PDB file of C-alpha atoms and ligand atoms in Angstrom:
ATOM      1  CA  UNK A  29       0.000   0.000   0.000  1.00 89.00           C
ATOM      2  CA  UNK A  30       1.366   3.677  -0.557  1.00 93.00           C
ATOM      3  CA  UNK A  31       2.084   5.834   2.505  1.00 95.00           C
ATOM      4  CA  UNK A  32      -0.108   8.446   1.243  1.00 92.00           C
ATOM      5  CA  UNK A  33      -3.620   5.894   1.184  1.00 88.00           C
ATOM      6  CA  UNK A  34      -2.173   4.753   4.554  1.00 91.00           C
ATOM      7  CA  UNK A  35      -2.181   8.164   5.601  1.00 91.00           C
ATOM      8  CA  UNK A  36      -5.507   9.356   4.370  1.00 84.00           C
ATOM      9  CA  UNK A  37      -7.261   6.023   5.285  1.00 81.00           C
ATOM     10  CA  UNK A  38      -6.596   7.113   9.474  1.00 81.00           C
ATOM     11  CA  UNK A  39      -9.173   9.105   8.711  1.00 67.00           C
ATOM     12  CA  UNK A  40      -8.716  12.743   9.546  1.00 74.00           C
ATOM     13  CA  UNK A  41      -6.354  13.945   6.552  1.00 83.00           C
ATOM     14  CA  UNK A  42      -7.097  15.242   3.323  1.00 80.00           C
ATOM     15  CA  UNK A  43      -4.915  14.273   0.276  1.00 81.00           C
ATOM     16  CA  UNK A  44      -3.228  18.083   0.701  1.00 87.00           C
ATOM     17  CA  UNK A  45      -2.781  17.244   4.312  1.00 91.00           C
ATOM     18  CA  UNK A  46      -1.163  13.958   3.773  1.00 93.00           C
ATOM     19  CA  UNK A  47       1.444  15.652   1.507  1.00 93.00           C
ATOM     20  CA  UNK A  48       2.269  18.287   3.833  1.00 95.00           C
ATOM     21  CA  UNK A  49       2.562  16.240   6.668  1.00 95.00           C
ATOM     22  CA  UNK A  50       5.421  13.959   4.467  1.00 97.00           C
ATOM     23  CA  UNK A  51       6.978  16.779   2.947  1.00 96.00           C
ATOM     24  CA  UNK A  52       6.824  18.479   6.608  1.00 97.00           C
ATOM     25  CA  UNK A  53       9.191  15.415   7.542  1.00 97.00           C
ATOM     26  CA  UNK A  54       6.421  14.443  10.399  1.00 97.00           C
ATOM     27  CA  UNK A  55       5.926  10.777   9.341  1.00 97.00           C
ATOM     28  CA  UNK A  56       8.249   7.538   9.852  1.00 97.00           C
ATOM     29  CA  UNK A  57       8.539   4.400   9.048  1.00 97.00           C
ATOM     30  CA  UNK A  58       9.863   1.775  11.240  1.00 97.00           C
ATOM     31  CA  UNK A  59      11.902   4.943  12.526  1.00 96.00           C
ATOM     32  CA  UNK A  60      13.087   6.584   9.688  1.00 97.00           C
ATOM     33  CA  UNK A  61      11.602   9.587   7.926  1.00 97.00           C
ATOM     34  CA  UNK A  62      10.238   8.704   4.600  1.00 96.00           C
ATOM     35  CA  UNK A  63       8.608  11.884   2.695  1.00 97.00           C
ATOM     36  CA  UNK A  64       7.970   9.979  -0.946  1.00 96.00           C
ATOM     37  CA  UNK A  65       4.282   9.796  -1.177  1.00 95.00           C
ATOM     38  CA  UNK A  66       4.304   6.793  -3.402  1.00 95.00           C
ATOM     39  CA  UNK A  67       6.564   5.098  -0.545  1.00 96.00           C
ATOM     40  CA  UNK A  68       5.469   1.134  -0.091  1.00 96.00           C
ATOM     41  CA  UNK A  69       4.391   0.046   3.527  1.00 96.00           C
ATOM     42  CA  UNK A  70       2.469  -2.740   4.883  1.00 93.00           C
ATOM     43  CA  UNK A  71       0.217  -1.975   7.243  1.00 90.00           C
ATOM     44  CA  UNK A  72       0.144  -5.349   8.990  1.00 87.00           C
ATOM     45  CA  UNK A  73       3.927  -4.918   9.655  1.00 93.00           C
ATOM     46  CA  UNK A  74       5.589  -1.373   9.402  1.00 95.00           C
ATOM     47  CA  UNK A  75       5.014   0.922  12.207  1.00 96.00           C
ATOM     48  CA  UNK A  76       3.796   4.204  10.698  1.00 96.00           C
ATOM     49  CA  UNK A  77       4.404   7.228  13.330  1.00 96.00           C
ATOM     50  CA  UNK A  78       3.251  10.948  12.782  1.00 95.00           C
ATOM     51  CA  UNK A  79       4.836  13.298  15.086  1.00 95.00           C
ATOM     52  CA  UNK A  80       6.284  10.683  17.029  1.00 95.00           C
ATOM     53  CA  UNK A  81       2.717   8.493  17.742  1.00 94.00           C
ATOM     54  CA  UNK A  82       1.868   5.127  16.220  1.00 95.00           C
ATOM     55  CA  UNK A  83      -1.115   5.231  13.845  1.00 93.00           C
ATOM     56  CA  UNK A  84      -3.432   2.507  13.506  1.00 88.00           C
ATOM     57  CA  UNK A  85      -4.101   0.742  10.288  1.00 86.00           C
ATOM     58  CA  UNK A  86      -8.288   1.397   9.179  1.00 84.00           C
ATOM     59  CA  UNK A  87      -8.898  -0.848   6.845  1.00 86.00           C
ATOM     60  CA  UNK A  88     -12.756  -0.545   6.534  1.00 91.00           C
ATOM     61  CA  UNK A  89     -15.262   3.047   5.981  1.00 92.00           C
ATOM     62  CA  UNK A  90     -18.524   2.694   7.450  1.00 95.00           C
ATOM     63  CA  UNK A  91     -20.825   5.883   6.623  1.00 97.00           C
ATOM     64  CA  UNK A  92     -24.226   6.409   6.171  1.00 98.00           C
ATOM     65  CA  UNK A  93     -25.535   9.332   3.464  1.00 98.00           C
ATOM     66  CA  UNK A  94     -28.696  11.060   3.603  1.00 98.00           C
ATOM     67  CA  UNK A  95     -29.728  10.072  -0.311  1.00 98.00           C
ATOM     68  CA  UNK A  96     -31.556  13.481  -1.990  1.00 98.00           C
ATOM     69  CA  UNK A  97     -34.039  12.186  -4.882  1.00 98.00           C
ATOM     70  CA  UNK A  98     -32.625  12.608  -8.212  1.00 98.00           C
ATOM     71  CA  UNK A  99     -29.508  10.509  -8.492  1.00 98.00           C
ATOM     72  CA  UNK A 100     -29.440   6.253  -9.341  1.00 98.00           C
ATOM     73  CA  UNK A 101     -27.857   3.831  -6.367  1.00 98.00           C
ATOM     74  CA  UNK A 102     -24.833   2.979  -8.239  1.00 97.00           C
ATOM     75  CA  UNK A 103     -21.044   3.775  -8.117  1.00 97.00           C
ATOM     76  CA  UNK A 104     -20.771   4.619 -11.679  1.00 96.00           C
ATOM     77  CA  UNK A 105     -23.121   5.168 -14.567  1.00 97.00           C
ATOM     78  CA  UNK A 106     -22.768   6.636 -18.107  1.00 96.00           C
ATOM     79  CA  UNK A 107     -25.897   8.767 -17.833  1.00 96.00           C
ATOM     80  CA  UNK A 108     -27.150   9.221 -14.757  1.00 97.00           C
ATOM     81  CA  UNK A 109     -26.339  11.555 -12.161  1.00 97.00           C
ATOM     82  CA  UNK A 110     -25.037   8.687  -9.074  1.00 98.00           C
ATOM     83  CA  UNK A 111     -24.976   8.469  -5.036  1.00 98.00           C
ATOM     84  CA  UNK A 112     -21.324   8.734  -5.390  1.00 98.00           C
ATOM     85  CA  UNK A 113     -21.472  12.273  -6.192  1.00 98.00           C
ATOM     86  CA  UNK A 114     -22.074  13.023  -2.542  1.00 98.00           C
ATOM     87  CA  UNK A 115     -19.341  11.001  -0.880  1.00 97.00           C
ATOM     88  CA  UNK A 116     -16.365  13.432   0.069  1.00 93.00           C
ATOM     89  CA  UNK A 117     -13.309  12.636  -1.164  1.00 86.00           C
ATOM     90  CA  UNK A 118     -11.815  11.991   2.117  1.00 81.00           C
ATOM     91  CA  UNK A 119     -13.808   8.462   1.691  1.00 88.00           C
ATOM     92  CA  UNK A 120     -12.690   7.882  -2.119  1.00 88.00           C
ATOM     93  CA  UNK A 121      -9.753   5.748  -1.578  1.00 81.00           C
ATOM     94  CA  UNK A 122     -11.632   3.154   0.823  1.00 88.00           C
ATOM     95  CA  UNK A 123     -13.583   2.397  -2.969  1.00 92.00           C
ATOM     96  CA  UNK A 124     -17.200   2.348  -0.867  1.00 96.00           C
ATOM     97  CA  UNK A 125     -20.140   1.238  -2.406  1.00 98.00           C
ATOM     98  CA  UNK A 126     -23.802   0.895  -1.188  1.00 98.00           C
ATOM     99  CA  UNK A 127     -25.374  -1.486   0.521  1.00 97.00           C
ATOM    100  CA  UNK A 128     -28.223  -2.316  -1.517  1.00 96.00           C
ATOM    101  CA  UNK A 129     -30.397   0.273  -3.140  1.00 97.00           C
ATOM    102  CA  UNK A 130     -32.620   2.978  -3.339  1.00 98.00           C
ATOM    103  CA  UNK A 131     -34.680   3.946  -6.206  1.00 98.00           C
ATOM    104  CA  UNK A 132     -33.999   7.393  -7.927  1.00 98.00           C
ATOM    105  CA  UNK A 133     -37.134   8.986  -6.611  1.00 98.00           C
ATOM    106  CA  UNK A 134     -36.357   7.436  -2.719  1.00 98.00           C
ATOM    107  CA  UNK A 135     -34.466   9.851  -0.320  1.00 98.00           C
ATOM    108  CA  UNK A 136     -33.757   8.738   3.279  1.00 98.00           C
ATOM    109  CA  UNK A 137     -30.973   6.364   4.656  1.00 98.00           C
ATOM    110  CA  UNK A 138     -28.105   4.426   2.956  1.00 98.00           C
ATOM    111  CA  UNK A 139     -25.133   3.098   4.083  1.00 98.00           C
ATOM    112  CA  UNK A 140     -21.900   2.925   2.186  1.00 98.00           C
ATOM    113  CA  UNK A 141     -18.893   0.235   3.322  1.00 97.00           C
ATOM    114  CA  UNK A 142     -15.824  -1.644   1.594  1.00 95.00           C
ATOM    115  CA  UNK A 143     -16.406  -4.197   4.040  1.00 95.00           C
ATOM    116  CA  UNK A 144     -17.707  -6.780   1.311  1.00 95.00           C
ATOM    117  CA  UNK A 145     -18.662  -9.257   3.881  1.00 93.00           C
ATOM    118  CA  UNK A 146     -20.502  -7.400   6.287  1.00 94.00           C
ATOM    119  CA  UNK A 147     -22.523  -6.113   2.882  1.00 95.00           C
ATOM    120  CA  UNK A 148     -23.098  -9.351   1.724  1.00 94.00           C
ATOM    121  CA  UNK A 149     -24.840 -10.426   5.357  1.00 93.00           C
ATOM    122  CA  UNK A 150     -26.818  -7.176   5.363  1.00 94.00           C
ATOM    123  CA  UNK A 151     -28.272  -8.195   1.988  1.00 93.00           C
ATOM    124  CA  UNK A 152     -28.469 -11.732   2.389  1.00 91.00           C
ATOM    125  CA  UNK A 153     -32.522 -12.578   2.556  1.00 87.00           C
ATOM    126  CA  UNK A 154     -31.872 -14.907   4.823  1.00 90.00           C
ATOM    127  CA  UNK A 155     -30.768 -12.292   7.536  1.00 91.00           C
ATOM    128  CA  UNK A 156     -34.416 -10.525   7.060  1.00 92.00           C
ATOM    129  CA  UNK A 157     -32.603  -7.140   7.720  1.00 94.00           C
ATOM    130  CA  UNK A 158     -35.057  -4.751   8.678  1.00 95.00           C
ATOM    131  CA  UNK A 159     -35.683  -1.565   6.944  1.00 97.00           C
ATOM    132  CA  UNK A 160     -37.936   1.189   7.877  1.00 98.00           C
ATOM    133  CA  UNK A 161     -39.627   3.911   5.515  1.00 98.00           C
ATOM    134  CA  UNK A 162     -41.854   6.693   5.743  1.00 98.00           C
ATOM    135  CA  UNK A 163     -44.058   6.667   2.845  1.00 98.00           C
ATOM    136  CA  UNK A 164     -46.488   9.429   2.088  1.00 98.00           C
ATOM    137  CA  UNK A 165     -49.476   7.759  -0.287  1.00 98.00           C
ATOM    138  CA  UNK A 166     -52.075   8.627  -2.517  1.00 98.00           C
ATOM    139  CA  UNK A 167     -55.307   7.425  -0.817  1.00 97.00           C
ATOM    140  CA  UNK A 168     -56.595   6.030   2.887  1.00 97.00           C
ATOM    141  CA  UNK A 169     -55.112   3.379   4.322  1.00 97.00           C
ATOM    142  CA  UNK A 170     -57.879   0.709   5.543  1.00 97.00           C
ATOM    143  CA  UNK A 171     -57.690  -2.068   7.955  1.00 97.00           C
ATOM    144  CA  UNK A 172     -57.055  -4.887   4.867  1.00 97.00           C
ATOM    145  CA  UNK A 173     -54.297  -3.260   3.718  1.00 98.00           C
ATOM    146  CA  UNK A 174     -52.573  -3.282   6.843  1.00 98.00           C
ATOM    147  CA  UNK A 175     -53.740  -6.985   7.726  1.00 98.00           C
ATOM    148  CA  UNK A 176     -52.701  -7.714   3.869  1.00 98.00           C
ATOM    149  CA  UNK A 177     -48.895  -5.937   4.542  1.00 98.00           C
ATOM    150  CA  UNK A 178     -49.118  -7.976   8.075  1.00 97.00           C
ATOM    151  CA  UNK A 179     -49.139 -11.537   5.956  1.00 97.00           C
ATOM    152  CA  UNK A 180     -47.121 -10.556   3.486  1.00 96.00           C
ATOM    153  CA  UNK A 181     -48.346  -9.293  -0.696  1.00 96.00           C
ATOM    154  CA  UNK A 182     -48.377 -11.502  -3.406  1.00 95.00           C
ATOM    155  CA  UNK A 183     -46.694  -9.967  -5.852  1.00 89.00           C
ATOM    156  CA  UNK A 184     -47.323 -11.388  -9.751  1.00 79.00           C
ATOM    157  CA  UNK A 185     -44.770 -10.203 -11.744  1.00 80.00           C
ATOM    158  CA  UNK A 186     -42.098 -12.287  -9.580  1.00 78.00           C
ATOM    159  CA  UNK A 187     -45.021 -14.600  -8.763  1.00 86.00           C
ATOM    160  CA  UNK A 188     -43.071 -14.120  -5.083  1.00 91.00           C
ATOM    161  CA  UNK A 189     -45.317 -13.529  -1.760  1.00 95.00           C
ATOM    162  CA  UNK A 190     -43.230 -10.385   0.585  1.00 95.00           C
ATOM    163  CA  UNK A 191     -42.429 -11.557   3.859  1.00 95.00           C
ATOM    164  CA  UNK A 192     -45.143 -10.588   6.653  1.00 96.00           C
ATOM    165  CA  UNK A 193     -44.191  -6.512   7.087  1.00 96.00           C
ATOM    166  CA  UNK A 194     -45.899  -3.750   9.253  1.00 98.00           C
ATOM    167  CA  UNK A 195     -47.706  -0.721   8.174  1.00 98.00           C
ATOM    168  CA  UNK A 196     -48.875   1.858  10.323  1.00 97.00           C
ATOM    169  CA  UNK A 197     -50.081   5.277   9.608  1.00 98.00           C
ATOM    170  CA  UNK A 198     -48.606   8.317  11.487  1.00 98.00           C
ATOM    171  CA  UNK A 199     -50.124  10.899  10.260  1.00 97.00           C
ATOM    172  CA  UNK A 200     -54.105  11.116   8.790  1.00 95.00           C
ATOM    173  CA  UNK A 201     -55.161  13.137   6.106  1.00 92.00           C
ATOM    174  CA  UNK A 202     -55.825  13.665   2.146  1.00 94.00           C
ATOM    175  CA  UNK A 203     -52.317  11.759   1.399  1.00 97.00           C
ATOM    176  CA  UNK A 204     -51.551   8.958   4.826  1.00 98.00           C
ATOM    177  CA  UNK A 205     -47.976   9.467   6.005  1.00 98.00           C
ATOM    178  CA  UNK A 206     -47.167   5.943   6.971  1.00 98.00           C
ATOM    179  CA  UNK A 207     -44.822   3.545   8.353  1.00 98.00           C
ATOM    180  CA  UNK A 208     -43.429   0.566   6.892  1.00 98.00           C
ATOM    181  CA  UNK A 209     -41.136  -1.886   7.854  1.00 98.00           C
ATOM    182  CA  UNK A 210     -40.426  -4.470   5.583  1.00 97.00           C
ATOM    183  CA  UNK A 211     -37.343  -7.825   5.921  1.00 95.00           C
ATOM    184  CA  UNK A 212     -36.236  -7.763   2.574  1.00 93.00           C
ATOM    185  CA  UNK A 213     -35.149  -5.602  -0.340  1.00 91.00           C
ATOM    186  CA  UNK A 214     -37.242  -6.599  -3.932  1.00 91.00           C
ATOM    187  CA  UNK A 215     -37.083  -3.768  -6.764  1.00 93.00           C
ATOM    188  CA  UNK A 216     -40.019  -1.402  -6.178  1.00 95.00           C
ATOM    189  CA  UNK A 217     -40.621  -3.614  -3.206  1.00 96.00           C
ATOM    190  CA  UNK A 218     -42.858  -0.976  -1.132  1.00 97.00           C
ATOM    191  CA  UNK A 219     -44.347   0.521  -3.873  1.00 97.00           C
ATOM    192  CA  UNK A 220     -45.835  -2.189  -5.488  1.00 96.00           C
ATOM    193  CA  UNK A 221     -46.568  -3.605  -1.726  1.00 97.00           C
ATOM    194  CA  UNK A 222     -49.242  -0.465  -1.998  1.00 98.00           C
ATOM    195  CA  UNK A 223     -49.906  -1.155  -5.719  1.00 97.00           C
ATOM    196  CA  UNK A 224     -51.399  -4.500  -4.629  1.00 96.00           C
ATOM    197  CA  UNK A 225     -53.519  -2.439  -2.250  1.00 97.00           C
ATOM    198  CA  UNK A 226     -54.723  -0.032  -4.858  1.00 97.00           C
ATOM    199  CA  UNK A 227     -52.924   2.387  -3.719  1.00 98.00           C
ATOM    200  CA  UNK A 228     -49.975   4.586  -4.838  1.00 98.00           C
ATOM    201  CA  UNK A 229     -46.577   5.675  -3.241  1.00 98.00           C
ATOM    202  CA  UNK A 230     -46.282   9.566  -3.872  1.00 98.00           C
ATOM    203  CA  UNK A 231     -42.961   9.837  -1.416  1.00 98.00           C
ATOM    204  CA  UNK A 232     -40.717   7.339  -0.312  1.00 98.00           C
ATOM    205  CA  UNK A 233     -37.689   7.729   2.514  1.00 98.00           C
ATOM    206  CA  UNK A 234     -36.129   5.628   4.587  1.00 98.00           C
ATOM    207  CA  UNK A 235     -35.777   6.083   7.604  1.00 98.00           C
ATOM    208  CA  UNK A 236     -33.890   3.297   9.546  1.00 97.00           C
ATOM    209  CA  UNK A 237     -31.969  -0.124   8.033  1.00 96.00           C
ATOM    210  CA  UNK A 238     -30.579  -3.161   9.885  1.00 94.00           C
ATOM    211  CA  UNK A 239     -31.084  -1.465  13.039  1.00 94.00           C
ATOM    212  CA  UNK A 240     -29.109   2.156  12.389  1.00 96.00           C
ATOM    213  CA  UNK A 241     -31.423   5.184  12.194  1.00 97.00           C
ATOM    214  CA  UNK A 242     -30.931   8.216  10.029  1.00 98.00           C
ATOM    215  CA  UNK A 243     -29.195  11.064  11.366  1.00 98.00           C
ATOM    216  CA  UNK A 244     -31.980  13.544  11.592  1.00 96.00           C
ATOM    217  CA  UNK A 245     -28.689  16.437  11.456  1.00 97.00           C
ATOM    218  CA  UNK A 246     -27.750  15.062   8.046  1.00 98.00           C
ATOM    219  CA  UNK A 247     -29.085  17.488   5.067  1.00 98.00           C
ATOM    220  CA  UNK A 248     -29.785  15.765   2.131  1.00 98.00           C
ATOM    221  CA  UNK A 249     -26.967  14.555   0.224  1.00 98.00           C
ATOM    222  CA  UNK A 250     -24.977  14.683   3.534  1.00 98.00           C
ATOM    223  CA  UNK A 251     -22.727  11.615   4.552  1.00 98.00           C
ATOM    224  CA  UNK A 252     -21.370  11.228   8.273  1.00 96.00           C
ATOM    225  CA  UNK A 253     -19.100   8.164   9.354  1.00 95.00           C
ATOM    226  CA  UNK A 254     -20.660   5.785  11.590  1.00 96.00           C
ATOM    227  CA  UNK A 255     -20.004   6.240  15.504  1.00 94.00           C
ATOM    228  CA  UNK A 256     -18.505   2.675  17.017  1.00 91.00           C
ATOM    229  CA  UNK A 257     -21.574   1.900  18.101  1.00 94.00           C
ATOM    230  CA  UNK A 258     -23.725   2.114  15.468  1.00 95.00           C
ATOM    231  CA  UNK A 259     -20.548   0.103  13.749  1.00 92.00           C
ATOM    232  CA  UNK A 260     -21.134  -2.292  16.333  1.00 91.00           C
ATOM    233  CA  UNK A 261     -24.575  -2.970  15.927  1.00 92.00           C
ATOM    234  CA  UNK A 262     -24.228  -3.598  12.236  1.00 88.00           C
ATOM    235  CA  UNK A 263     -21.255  -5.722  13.078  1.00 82.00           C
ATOM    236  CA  UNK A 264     -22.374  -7.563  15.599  1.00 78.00           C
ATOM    237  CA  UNK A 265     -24.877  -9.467  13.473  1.00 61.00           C
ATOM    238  CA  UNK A 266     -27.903  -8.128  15.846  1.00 50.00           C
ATOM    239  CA  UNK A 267     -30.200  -6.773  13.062  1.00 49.00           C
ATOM    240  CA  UNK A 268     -33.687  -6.883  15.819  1.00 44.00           C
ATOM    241  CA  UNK A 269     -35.570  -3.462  16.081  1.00 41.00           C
TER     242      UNK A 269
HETATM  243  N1  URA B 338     -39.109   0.135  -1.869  1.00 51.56           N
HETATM  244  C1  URA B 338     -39.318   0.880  -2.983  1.00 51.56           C
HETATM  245  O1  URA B 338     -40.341   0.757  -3.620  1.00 51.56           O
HETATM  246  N2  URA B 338     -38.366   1.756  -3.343  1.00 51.56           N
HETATM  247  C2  URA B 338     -37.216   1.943  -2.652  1.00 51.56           C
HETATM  248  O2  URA B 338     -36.392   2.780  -3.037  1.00 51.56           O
HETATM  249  C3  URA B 338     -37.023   1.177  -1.508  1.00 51.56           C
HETATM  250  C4  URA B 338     -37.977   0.274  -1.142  1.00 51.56           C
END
C-alpha cells in the first residue's frame, strides 16, 4: 500500500494534508523519515508514526448518506447523475459502495462500506434485515391493507409472496404518512406492496436499516461516518428493532 492511502485512510487527513505532513518530515517508518508519497508500507507490519505516535491501520469506511431524490444507487453510470457524487473525497480511496439500493425517486438512509462481507450479510434474505420507511401515499389506508402488509403481498410479476411486514399510519389526512417496515429488499418492493392495495406511493424515505437510524442532522446529500456503536450494531450481526 502507498504511505499516502495509509495516511488518508486514518481518517482525519485530506490528500493536501497527507502531503504536507510527508513533505513536513512528520511521518516515519519503522523509525526513519520517509517523505515519498508513493513510498510502499504494509500496514500489517511497518510501524507508521506521525509526530512521534503510532497510527493505527483502518482498513474498513462505514458511513451512512442522507440520499436526496434525483440521483441512481450505483457507483458509476454513463448517464445518470449517481450516489457517489455526494461522498467526500476523504472516503474515495476506501472504494465504498452501497449497501443495496434505493430507487432514484427514494431519499432517506443508505449506508456505504468496503467491508464486502458485512454487505453481503446485510443483503443476504436470509438475515431478514429490517428496513424502515416513511411513505407518504395517494389514498386512505384501511384495515385490509394493513392486515394484507401484516401476511405478506403476493406480488405477480415475480409470482413471489413479501415476507409478513408492518404498516402503520402516522399521520391522517388527504395523502396517509405511513410507516413501513419491511425484511427484505425486492425492486419497487414498497411501492408495489401499496400497488397491490390499490394504492400509490407519492414519497418514499427511509428512515432506519438493519437497526441504524438516520441522522436527523444530516441534510440531504450529507454523509457522516458511523459512531462505534452504530458500527457495532451492524457488526455484531444483531439486526432486531
Ligand atoms: N421500496 C421501494 O419501492 N423503493 C425503494 O427505493 C425502496 C424500497
Amino acid at each position: 500500500m502507498r504511505l499516502d492511502k495509509f495516511l488518508a485512510s486514518c481518517g482525519e487527513y485530506s490528500r493536501k494534508d497527507v502531503k504536507a505532513l510527508l513533505k513536513g518530515k512528520r511521518v516515519t517508518v519503522d523509525g526513519a523519515v520517509f517523505t515519498d508519497p508513493g513510498t510502499h508500507i504494509e500496514p500489517e507490519k511497518n510501524i507508521i508514526k506521525l509526530d512521534g505516535e503510532k497510527l493505527e491501520y483502518k482498513p474498513f469506511v462505514y458511513f451512512m448518506m442522507n440520499k436526496p431524490a434525483g440521483c441512481i444507487t450505483a457507483t458509476e453510470d454513463s448517464r445518470e447523475r449517481t450516489v457517489m457524487e455526494y461522498v467526500p473525497e476523504e472516503f474515495m480511496h476506501f472504494s465504498p459502495f452501497p449497501v443495496g439500493r434505493l430507487d432514484k425517486d427514494t431519499e432517506g438512509l443508505l449506508i456505504f462500506t468496503n467491508d464486502g462481507q458485512l454487505a453481503h450479510k446485510l443483503l443476504s434474505p436470509k438475515k431478514k434485515v429490517p428496513k424502515i420507511y416513511h411513505a407518504l401515499v395517494e389514498k386512505t389506508v384501511t384495515e385490509k391493507d394493513i392486515k394484507a402488509f401484516r401476511e405478506g403481498i403476493y406480488i405477480d410479476e415475480d409470482g413471489y409472496t413479501t415476507l409478513p411486514g408492518d404498516l402503520r399510519v402516522i399521520e391522517k389526512g388527504e395523502n396517509p404518512l405511513c410507516e413501513v417496515t419491511v425484511y427484505e429488499g425486492k425492486f419497487h418492493q414498497v411501492k408495489r406492496m401499496f400497488e397491490k392495495c390499490g394504492n400509490r406511493v407519492l414519497y418514499l424515505n427511509r428512515r432506519k436499516f438493519a437497526g441504524i437510524e438516520i441522522d436527523e442532522a444530516l441534510p440531504l446529500g450529507g454523509v457522516r461516518e458511523l459512531t462505534g456503536d452504530e458500527e457495532a450494531v451492524l457488526r455484531s450481526g444483531d439486526l432486531s428493532e
